[in-house]
Short mmCIF file of C-alpha atoms in Angstrom, two decimals:
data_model
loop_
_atom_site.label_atom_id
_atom_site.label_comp_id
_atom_site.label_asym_id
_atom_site.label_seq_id
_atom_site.Cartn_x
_atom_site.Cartn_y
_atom_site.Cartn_z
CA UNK A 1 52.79 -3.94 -4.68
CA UNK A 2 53.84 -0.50 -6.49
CA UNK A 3 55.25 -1.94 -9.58
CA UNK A 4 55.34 1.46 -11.82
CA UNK A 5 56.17 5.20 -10.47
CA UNK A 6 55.53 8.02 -12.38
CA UNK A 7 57.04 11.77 -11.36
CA UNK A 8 57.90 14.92 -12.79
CA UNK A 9 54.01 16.13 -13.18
CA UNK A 10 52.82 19.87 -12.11
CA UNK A 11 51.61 23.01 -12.85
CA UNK A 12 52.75 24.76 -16.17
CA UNK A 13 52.01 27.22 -18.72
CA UNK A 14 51.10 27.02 -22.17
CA UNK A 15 53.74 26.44 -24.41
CA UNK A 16 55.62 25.43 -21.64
CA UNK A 17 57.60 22.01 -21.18
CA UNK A 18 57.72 18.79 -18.33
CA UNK A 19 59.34 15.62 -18.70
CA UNK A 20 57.54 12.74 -17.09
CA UNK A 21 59.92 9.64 -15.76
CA UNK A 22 58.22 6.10 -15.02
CA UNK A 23 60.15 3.50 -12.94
CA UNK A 24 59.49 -0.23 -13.40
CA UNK A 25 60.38 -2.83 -11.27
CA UNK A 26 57.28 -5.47 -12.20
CA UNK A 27 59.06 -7.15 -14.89
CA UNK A 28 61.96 -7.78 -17.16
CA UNK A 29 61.89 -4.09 -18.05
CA UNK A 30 63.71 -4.83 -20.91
CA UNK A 31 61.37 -7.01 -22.60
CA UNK A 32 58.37 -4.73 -22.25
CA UNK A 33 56.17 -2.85 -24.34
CA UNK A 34 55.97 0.86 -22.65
CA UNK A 35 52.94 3.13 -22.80
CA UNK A 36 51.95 6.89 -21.36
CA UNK A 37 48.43 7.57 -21.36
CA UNK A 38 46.50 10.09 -20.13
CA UNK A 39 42.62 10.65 -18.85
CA UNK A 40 40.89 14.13 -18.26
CA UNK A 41 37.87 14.86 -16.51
CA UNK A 42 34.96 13.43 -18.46
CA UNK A 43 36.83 11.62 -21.07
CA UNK A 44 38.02 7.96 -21.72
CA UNK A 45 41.48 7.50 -21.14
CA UNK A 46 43.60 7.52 -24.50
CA UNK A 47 47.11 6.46 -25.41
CA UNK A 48 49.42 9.29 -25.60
CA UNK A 49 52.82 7.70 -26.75
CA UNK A 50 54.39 4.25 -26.88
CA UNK A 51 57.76 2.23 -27.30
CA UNK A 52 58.63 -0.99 -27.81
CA UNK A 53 61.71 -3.21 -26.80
CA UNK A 54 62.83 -2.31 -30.59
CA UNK A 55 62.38 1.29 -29.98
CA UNK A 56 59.83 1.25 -32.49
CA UNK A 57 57.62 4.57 -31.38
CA UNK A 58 53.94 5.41 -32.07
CA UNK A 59 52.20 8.59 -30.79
CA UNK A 60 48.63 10.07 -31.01
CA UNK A 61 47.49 12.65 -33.84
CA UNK A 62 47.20 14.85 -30.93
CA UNK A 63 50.89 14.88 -29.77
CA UNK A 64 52.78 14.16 -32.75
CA UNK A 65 55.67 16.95 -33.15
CA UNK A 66 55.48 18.02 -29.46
CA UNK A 67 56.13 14.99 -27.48
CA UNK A 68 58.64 12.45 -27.18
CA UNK A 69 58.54 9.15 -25.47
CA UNK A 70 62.15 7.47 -24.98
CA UNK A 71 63.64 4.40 -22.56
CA UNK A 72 66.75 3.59 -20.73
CA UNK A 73 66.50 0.00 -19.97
CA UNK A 74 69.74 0.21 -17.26
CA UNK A 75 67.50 2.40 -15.26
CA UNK A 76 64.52 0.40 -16.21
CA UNK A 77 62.84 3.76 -17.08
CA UNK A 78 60.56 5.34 -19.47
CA UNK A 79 59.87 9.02 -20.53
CA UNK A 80 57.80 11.18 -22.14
CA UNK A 81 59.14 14.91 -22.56
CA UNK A 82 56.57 16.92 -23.18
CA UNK A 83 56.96 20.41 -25.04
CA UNK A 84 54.62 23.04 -26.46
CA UNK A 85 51.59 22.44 -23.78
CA UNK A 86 48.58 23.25 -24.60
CA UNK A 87 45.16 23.26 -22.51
CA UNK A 88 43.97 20.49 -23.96
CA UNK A 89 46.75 18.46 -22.59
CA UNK A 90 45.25 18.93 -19.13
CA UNK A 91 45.19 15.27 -17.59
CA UNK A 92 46.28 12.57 -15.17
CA UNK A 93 49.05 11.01 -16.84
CA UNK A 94 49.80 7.19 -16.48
CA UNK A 95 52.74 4.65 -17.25
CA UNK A 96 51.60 1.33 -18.50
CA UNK A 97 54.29 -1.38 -18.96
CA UNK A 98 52.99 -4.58 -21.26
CA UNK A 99 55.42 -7.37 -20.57
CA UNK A 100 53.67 -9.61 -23.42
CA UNK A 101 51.85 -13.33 -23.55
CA UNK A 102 52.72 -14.86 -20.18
CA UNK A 103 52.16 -11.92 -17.99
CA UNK A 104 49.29 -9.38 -17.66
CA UNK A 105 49.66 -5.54 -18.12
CA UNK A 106 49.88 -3.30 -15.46
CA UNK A 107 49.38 0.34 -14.88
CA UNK A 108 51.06 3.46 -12.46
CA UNK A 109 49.35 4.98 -9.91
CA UNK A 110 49.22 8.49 -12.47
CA UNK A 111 50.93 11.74 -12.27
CA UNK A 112 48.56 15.22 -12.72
CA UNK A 113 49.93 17.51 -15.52
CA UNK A 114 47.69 20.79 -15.32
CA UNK A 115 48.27 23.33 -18.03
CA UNK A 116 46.79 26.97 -17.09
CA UNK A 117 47.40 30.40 -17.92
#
């Protein structure tokens, strides 16, 4: 069963902006540590941004200052607003929810983000 959704991927600029919006309904979305990664051609997919049920927030070197991952656990959704794109950022994004010891982590099916001028 689809258990995370990602949206709000396309076709943008650089220096332009998206937002990405992941939908859980696997778990107690409250509980749940929540990811975004991302994987481009020919390289190992990395952590991007991630939030705990604490809203503690850690990002990658490579982000830090342009993105920003938040939650809103009544819509049991994450986000990751991405501004500033660059070239580099040129990947399949994905939404990983980690519900801790008891249960196993789980991934979304991935949303394309393409940054071109």
């Amino acid at each position: 069963q689809v258990q995370l959704v990602e949206s709000g991927g396309g076709l943008v600029q650089p220096g332009g902006s998206l937002r990405l919006s992941c939908v859980d309904s696997g778990s107690i979305f409250s509980d749940n540590f929540m990811a975004w990664y991302r994987q481009a051609p020919g390289k190992q997919r990395e952590m991007v941004a991630g939030i705990d049920r604490y809203n503690t927030i850690n990002y990658a070197d490579s982000v830090k200052g342009r993105f920003t991952i938040s939650r809103d656990n009544a819509k049991n959704t994450v986000y990751l607003q991405m501004n500033s794109l660059r070239l580099e950022d040129t990947a399949v994004y994905y939404c990983r929810a980690v519900p801790g010891v008891g249960r196993s982590a789980y991934w979304g099916q991935g949303t394309q983000v393409t940054v071109s001028s």
